[in-house]
Tab-separated table of C-alpha atoms in Angstrom:
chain	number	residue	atom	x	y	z
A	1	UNK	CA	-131.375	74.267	-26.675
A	2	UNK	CA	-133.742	74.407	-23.555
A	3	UNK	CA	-132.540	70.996	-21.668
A	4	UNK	CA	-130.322	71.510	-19.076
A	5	UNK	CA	-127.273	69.265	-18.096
A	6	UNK	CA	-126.268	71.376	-14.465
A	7	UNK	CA	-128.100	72.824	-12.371
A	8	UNK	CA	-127.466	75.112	-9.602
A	9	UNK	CA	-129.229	74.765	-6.544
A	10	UNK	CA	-130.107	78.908	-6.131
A	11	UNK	CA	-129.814	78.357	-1.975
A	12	UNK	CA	-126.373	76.747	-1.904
A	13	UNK	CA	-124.618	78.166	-5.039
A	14	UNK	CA	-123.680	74.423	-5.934
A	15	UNK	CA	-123.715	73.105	-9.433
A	16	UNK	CA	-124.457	69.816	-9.971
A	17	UNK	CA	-124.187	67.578	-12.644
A	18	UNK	CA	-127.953	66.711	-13.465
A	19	UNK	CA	-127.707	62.998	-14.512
A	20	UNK	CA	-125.846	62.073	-11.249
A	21	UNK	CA	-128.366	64.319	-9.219
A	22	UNK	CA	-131.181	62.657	-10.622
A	23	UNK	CA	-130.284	58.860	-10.476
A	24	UNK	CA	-129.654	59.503	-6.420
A	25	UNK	CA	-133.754	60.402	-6.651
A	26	UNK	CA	-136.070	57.691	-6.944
A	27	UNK	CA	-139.049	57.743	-9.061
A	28	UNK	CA	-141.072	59.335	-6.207
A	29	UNK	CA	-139.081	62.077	-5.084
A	30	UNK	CA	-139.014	63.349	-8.796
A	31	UNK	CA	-142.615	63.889	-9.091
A	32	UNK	CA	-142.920	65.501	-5.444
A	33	UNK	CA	-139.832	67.987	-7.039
A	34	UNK	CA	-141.754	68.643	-9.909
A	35	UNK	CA	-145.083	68.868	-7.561
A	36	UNK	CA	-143.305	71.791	-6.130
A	37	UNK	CA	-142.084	73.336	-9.019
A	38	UNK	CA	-145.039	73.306	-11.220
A	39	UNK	CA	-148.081	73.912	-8.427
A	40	UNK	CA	-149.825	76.771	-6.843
A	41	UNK	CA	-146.794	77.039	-4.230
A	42	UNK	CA	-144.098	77.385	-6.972
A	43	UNK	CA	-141.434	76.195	-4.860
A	44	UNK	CA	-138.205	77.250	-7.421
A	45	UNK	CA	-134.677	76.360	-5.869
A	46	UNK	CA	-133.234	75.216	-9.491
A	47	UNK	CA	-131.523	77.211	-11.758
A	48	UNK	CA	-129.924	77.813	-14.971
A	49	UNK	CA	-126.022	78.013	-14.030
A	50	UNK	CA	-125.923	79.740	-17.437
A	51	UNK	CA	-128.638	82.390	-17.226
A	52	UNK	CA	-129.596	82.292	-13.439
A	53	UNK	CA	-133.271	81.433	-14.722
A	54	UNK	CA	-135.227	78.993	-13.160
A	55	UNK	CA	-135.029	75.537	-14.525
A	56	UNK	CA	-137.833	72.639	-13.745
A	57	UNK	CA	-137.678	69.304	-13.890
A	58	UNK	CA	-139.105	67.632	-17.230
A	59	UNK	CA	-139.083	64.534	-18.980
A	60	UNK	CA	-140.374	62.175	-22.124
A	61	UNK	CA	-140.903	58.786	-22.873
A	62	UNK	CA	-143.367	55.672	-21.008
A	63	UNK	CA	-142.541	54.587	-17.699
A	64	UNK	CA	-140.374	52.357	-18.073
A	65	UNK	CA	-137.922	53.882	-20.305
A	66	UNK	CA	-138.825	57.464	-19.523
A	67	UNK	CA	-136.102	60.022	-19.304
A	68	UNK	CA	-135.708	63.393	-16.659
A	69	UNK	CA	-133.609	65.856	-17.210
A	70	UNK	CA	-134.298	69.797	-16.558
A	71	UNK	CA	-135.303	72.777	-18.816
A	72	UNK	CA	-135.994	76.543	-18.862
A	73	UNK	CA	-139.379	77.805	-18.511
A	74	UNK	CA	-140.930	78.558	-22.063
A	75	UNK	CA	-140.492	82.077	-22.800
A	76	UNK	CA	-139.132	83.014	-19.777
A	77	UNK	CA	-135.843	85.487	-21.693
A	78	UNK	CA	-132.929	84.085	-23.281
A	79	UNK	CA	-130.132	82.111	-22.310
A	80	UNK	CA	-126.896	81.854	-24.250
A	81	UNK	CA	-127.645	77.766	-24.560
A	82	UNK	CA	-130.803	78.736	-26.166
A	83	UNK	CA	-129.584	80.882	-28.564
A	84	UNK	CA	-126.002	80.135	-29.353
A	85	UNK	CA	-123.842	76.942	-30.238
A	86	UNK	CA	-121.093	78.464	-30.752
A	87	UNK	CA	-120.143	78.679	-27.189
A	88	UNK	CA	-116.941	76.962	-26.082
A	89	UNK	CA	-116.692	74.894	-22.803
A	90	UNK	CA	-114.616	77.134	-21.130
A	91	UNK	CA	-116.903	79.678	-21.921
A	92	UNK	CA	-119.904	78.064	-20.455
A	93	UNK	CA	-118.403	77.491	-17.469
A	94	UNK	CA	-117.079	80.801	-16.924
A	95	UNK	CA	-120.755	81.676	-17.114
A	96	UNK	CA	-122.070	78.902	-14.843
A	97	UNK	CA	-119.264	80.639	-12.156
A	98	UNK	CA	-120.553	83.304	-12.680
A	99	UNK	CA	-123.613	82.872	-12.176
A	100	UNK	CA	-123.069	80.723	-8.670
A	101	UNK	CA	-121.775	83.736	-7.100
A	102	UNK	CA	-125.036	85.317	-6.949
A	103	UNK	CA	-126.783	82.897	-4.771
A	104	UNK	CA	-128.011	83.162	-1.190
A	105	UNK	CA	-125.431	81.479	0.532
A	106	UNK	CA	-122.883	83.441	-1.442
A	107	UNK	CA	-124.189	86.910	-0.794
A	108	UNK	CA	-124.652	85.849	2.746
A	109	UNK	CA	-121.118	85.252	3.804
A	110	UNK	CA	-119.879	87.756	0.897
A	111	UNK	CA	-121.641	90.546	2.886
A	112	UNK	CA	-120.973	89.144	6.175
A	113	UNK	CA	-117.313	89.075	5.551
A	114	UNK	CA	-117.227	92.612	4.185
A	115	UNK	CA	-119.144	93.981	7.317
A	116	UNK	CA	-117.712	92.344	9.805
A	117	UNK	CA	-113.714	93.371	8.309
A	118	UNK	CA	-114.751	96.885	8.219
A	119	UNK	CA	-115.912	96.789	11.575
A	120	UNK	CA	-112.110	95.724	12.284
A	121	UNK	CA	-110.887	98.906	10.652
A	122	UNK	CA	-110.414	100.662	14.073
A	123	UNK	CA	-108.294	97.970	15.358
A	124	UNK	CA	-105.751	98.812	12.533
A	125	UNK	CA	-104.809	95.377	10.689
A	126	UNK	CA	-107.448	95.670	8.128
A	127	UNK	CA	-108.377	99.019	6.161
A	128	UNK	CA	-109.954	100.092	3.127
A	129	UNK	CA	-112.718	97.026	3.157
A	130	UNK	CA	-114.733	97.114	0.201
A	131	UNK	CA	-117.435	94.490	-1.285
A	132	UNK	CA	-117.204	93.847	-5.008
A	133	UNK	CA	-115.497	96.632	-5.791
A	134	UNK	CA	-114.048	96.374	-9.046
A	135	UNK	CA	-110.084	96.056	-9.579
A	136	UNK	CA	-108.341	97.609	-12.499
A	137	UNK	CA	-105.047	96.164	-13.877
A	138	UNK	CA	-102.231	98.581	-14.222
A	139	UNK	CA	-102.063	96.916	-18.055
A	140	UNK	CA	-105.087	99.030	-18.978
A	141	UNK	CA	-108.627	99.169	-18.246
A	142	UNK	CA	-109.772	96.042	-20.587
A	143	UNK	CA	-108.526	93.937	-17.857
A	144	UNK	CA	-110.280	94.092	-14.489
A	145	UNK	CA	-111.596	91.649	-11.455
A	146	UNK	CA	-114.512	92.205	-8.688
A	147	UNK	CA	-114.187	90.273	-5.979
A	148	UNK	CA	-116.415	89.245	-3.369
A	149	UNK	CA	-114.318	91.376	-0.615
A	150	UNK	CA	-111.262	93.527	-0.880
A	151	UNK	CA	-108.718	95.419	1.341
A	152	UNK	CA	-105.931	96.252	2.696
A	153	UNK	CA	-104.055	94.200	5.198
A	154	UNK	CA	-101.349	95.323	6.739
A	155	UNK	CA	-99.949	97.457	4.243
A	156	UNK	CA	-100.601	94.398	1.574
A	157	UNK	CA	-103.429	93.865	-0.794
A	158	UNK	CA	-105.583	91.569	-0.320
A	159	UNK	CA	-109.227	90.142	-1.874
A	160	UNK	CA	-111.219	87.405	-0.485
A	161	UNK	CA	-113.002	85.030	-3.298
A	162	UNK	CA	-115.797	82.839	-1.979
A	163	UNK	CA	-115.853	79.524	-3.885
A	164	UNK	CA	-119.200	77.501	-3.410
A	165	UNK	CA	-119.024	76.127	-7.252
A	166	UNK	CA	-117.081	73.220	-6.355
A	167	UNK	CA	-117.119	71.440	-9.739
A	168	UNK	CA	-116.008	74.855	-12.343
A	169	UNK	CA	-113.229	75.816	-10.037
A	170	UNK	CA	-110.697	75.232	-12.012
A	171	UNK	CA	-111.652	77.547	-14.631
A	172	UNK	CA	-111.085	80.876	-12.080
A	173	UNK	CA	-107.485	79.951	-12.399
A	174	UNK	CA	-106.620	83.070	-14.675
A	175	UNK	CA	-107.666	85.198	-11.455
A	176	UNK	CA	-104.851	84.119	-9.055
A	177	UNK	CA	-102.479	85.350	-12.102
A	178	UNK	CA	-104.053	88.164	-12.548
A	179	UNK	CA	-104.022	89.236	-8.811
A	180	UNK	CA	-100.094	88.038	-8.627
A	181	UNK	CA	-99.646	90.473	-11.500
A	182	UNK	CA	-101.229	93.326	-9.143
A	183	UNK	CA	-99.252	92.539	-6.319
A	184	UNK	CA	-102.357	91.247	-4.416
A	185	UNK	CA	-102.992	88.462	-2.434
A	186	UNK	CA	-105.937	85.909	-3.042
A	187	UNK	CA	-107.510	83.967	-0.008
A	188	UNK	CA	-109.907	81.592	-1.328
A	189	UNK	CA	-112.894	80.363	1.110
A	190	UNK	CA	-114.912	77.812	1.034
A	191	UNK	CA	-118.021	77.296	2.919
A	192	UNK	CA	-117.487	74.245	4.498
A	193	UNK	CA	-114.812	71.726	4.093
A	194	UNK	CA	-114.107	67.888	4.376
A	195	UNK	CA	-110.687	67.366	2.896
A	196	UNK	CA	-112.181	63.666	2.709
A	197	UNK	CA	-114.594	64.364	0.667
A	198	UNK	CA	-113.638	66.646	-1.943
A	199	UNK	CA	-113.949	66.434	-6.081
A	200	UNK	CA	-111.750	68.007	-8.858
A	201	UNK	CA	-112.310	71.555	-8.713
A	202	UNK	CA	-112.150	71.768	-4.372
A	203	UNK	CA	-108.521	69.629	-5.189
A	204	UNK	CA	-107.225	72.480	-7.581
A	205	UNK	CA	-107.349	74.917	-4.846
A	206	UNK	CA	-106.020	73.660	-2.044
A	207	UNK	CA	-103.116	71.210	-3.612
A	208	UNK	CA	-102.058	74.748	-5.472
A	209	UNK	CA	-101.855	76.388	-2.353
A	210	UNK	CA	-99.605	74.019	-0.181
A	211	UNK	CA	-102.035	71.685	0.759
A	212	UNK	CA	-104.190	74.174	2.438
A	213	UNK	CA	-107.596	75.033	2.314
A	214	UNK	CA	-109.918	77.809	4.394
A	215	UNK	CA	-113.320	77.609	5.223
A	216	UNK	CA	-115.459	80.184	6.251
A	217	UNK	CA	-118.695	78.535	8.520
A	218	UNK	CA	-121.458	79.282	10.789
A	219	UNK	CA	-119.166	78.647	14.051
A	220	UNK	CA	-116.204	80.568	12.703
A	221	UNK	CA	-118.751	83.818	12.047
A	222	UNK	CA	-119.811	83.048	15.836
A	223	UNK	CA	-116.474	83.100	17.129
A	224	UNK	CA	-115.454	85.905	15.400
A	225	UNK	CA	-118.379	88.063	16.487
A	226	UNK	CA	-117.411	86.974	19.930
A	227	UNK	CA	-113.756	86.856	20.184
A	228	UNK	CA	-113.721	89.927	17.843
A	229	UNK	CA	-111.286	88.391	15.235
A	230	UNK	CA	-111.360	87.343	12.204
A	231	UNK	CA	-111.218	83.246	12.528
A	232	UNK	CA	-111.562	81.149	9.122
A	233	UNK	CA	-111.254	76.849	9.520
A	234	UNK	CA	-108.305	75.854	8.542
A	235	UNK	CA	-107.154	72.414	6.728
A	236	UNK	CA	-103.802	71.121	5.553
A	237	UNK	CA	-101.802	68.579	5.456
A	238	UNK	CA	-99.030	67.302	7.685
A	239	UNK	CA	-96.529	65.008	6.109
A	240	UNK	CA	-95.267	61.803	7.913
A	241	UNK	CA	-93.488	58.998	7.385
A	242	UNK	CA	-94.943	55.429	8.273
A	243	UNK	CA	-92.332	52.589	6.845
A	244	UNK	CA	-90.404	53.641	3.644
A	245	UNK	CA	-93.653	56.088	1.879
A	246	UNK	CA	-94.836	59.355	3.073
A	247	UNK	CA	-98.257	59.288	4.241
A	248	UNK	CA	-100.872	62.815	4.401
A	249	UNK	CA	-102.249	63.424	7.480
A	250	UNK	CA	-105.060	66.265	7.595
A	251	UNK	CA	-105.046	68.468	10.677
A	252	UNK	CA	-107.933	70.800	10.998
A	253	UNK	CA	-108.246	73.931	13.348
A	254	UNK	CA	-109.618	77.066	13.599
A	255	UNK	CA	-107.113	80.109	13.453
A	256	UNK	CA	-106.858	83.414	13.403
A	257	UNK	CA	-106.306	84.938	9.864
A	258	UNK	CA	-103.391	87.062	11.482
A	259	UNK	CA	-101.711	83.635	11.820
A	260	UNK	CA	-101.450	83.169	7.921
A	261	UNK	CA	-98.418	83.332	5.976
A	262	UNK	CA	-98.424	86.138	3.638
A	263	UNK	CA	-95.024	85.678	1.396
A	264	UNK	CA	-93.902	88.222	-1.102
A	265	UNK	CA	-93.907	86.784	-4.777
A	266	UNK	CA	-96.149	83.815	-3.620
A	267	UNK	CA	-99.651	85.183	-3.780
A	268	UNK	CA	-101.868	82.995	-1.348
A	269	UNK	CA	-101.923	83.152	2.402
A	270	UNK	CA	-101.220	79.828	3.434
A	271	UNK	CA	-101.222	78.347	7.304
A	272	UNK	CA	-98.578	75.424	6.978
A	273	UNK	CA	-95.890	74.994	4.049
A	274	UNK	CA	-96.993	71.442	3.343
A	275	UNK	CA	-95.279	71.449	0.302
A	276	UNK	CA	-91.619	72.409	1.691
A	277	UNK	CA	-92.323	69.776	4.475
A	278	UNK	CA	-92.664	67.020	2.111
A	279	UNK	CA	-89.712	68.003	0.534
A	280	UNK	CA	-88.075	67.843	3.563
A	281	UNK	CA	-89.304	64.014	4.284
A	282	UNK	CA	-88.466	62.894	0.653
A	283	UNK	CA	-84.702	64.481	1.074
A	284	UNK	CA	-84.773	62.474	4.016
A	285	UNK	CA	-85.854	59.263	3.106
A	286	UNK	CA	-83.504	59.750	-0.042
A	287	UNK	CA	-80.860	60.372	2.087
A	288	UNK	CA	-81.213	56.931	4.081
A	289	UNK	CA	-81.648	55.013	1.052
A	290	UNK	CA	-78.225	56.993	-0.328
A	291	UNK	CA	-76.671	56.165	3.007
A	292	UNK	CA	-77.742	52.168	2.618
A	293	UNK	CA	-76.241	52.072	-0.833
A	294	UNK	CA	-73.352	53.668	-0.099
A	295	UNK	CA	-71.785	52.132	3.053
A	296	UNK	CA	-74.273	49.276	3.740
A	297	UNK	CA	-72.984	46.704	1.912
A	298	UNK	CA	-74.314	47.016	-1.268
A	299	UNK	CA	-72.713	49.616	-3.702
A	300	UNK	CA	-69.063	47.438	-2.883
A	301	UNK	CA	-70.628	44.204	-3.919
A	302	UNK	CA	-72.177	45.014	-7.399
A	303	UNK	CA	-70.256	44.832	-10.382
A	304	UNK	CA	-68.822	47.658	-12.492
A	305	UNK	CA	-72.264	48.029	-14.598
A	306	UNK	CA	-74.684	47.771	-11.925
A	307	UNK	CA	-72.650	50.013	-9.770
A	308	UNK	CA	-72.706	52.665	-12.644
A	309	UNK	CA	-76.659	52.308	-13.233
A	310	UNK	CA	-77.003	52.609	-9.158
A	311	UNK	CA	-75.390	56.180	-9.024
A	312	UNK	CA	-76.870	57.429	-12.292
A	313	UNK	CA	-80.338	56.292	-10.852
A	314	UNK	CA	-79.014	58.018	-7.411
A	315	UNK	CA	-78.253	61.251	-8.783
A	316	UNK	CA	-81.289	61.618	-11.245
A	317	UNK	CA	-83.131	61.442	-7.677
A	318	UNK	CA	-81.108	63.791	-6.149
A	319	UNK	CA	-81.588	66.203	-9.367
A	320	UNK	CA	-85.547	65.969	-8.952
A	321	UNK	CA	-85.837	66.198	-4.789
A	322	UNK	CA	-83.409	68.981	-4.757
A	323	UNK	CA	-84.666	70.849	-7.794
A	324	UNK	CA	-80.914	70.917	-9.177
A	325	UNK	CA	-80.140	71.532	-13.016
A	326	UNK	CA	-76.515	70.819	-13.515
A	327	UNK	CA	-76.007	67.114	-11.023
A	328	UNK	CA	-73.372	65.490	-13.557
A	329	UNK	CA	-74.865	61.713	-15.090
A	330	UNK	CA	-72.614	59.865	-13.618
A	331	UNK	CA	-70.704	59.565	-10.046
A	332	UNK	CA	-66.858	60.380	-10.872
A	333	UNK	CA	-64.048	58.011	-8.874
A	334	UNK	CA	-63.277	61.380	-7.089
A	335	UNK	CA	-67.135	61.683	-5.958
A	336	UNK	CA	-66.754	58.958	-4.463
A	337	UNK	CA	-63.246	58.967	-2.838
A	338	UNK	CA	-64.659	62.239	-0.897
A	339	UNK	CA	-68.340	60.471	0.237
A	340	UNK	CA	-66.419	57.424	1.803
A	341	UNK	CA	-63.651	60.214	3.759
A	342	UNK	CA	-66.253	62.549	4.533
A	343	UNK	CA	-68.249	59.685	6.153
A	344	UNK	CA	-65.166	57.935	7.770
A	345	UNK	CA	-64.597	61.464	9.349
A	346	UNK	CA	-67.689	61.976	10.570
A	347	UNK	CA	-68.625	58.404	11.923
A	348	UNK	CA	-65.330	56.810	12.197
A	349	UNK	CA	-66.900	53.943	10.809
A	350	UNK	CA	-64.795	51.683	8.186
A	351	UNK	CA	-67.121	48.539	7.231
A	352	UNK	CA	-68.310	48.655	3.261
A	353	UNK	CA	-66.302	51.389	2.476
A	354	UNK	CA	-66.039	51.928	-1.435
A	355	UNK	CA	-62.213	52.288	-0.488
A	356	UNK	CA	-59.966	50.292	1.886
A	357	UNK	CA	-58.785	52.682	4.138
A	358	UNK	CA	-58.764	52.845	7.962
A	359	UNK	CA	-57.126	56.255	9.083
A	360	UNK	CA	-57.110	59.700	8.394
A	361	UNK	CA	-53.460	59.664	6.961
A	362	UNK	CA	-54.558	57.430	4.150
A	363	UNK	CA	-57.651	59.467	3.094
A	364	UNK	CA	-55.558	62.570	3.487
A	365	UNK	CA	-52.578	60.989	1.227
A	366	UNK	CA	-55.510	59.437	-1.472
A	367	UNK	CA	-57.920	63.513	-1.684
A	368	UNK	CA	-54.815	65.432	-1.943
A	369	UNK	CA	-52.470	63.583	-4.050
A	370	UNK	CA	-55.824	61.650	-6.288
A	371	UNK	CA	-58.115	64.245	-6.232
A	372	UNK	CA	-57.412	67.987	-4.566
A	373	UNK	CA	-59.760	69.268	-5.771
A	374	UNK	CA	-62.270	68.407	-2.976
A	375	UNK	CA	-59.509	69.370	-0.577
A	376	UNK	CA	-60.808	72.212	0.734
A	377	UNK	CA	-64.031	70.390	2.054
A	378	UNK	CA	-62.128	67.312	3.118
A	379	UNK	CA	-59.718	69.863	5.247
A	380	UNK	CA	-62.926	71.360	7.121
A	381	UNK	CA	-64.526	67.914	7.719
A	382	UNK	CA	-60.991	66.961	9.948
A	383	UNK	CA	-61.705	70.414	11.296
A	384	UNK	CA	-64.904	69.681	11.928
A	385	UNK	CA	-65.230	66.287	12.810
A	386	UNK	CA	-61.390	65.997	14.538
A	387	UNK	CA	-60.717	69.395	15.963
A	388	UNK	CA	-57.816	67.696	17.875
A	389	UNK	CA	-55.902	66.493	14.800
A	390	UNK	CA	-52.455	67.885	14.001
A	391	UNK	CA	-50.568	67.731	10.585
A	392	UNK	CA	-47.184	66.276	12.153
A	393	UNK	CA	-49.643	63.600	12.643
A	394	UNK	CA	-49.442	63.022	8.975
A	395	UNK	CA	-45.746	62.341	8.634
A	396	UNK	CA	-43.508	64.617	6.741
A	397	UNK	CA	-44.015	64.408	3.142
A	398	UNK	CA	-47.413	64.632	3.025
A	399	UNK	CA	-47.346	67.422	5.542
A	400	UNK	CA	-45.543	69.324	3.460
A	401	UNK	CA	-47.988	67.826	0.252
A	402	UNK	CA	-50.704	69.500	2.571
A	403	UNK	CA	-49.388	72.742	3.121
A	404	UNK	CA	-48.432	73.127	-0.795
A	405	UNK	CA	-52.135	72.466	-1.444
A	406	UNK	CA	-53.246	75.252	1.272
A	407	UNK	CA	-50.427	78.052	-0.102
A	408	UNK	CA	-51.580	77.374	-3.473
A	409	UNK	CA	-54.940	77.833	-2.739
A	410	UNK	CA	-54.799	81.162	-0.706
A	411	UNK	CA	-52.547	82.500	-3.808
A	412	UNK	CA	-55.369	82.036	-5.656
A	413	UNK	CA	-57.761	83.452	-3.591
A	414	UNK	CA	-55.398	86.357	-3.503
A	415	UNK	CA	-55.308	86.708	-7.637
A	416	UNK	CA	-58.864	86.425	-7.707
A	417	UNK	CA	-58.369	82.842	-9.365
A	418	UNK	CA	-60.723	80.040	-9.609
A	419	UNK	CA	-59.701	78.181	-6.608
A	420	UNK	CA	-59.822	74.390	-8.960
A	421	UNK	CA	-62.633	73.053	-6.414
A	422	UNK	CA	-64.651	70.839	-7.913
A	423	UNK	CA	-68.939	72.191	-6.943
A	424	UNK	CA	-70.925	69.590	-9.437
A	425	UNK	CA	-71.754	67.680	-6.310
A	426	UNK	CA	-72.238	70.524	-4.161
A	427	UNK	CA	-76.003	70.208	-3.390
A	428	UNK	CA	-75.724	66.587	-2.651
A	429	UNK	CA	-72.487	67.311	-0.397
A	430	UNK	CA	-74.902	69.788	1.339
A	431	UNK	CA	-77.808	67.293	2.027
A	432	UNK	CA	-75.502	64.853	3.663
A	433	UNK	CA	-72.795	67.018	5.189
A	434	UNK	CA	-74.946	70.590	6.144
A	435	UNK	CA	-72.497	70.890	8.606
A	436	UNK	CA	-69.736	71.877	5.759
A	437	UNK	CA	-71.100	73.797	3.507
């Protein structure tokens, strides 16, 4: 097989797919390209992504219906698409990454980040900086990486992998486990980046690693130099909320690498947790929606069905935005006798209500009598909410109804008991009550 469907351009480290790249050149430009590549100057910026040989550009057929596409040189050495077709796609682009990482541009900022981290040695943050340097897994020596740059930072290590092969990224995916196996953390760099303008591979990167992306460019290397830091461009999204969706906003800035997150367990340094901040909007958002359902006038006025289907639906959201195994199907009559008093308590508020109560005593009288079991948590929220409430206030029956409840409960605290609290709603309770639990 000597036709050639990428090609990498030897000065960027780019693959491209070759049918797009040639339909954005007109008739014209191909000839001048092949001009170059054929005559006395030999102008040869095309290669193999497979063999790292040079490629030209070629074609057959008459002018109107005549088709380009690029090949290897005639005997010009082999090439595994020459010889083999046995190779999976995987494995070819393996190769083709492979083979990206030795052009110019990658050798350029591959040596120039080596060299200029050693030169930070002294200063104590980075030691031990060595260029491809081959890694050795503590499985055994069949399994190994060489990366571009490695060291140690701050008592952690780290490598640095350039990426420049935008469209096979996804294939170096095995390396970030392998690294998280050995303990080490993997900063991947780009050399350049519009979070705009990115394709698949660019995407598997930086969504992976909280929405945030590093590039290493001509004015960070001049900064650094100059302000005698390591800087790196930094992209990643900030979450907001504009009407009832949350929208990403990209915020680009150049930072120090000393200002990266470097988390235990989570292998990547990362600048901004975009990923626990959208969490954080969708719990809220969630929460209003909850809040509107609940005691805004429309959980009271569906009937029995819809009103079943509504908290089902509810807590199957709740189950997904707080990552909860365990959230029970349905909302149980007790569930909701303790959302409507743990609201009243904290907002005093009695419209749509899901029960028709209007003072503490009656809430106390329906949790501990109904359903003591979220007694306990009812008991802090009048402690919380109405530090100035006093049980005589309650008459005395259920006075006396409350104190049973409290003696009983320290009794089995004492015996090492379960204390008969009911928890399935816990993580919910949390979300809209952090205040008591």
């Amino acid at each position: 097989m000597l036709r050639v469907y990428n090609v990498l351009d030897i000065r960027t480290g780019k693959v491209f797919d070759t049918q797009r790249f040639l339909a954005m050149m007109s008739d014209q430009e191909k000839h001048e390209l092949r001009a170059n590549q054929l005559g006395e100057d030999r102008i040869l910026n095309y290669a193999c992504p497979v063999c790292d040989q040079n490629v030209y550009l070629s074609g057959a057929g008459p002018s109107r219906k005549k088709v380009y596409h690029f090949k290897h040189f005639p005997q010009h050495g082999d090439c595994p698409l020459k010889e083999r077709h046995d190779l999976s796609k995987d494995d070819i682009k393996r190769i083709m990454y492979n083979g990206a990482k030795e052009s110019d541009q990658h050798k350029k900022i591959k040596n120039w980040i080596g060299n200029f981290l050693k030169g930070l040695e002294p200063q104590g943050d980075f030691a031990r900086v060595r260029i491809e340097e081959r890694i050795k897994s503590a499985e055994g020596k069949k399994h190994w990486r060489q990366p571009d740059v490695s060291c140690i930072y701050k008592d952690r290590r780290l490598v640095f992998e350039l990426q420049l092969n935008r469209t096979f990224v996804e294939v170096i995916r095995g390396r970030e486990d392998f690294y998280a196996r050995e303990n080490t953390f993997i900063c991947w760099l780009f050399d350049g980046f519009n979070p705009h303008d990115t394709d698949f591979g660019e995407r598997d990167i930086f969504w992976l690693n909280k929405s945030n992306a590093f590039a290493i460019t001509e004015e960070t290397m001049r900064l650094s130099e100059r302000e005698k830091d390591f800087l790196v461009e930094c992209h990643y999204v900030d979450p907001v909320i504009e009407g009832n969706i949350v929208k990403d906003v990209w915020i680009s800035r150049i930072v120090s690498f000393s200002q990266l997150m470097l988390t235990e367990g989570y292998y990547k340094p990362f600048y901004f947790d975009s990923d626990a901040a959208k969490q954080k909007i969708a719990r809220q958002l969630l929460t209003a929606d909850f809040t509107n359902y609940m005691w805004g006038g429309i959980r009271k006025n569906l009937d029995n069905r819809e009103r079943r289907e509504r908290d089902s639906s509810f807590l199957k959201k709740f189950a997904f935005a707080l990552k909860t195994q365990g959230l029970p199907d349905e909302a149980s009559s007790g569930f909701v006798s303790i959302l409507d008093a743990l609201y009243f308590l904290k907002t005093e508020k009695v419209e749509n209500l899901n029960r028709k109560f209007t003072n503490i005593k009656q809430f106390t009288n329906q949790i501990i009598y109904l359903y003591p079991e979220y007694g306990l948590i009812y008991c802090k929220a009048i402690k919380k909410y109405h530090p100035n409430f006093k049980r005589e206030q309650l008459g005395d029956k259920l006075k006396k109804k409350v104190e049973d409840f409290w003696r009983k409960l320290q009794e089995e605290k004492r015996e090492g008991k379960p204390d008969g609290q009911n928890n399935d709603y816990d993580s919910i309770l949390q979300l809209l009550f952090p205040e008591l639990i």
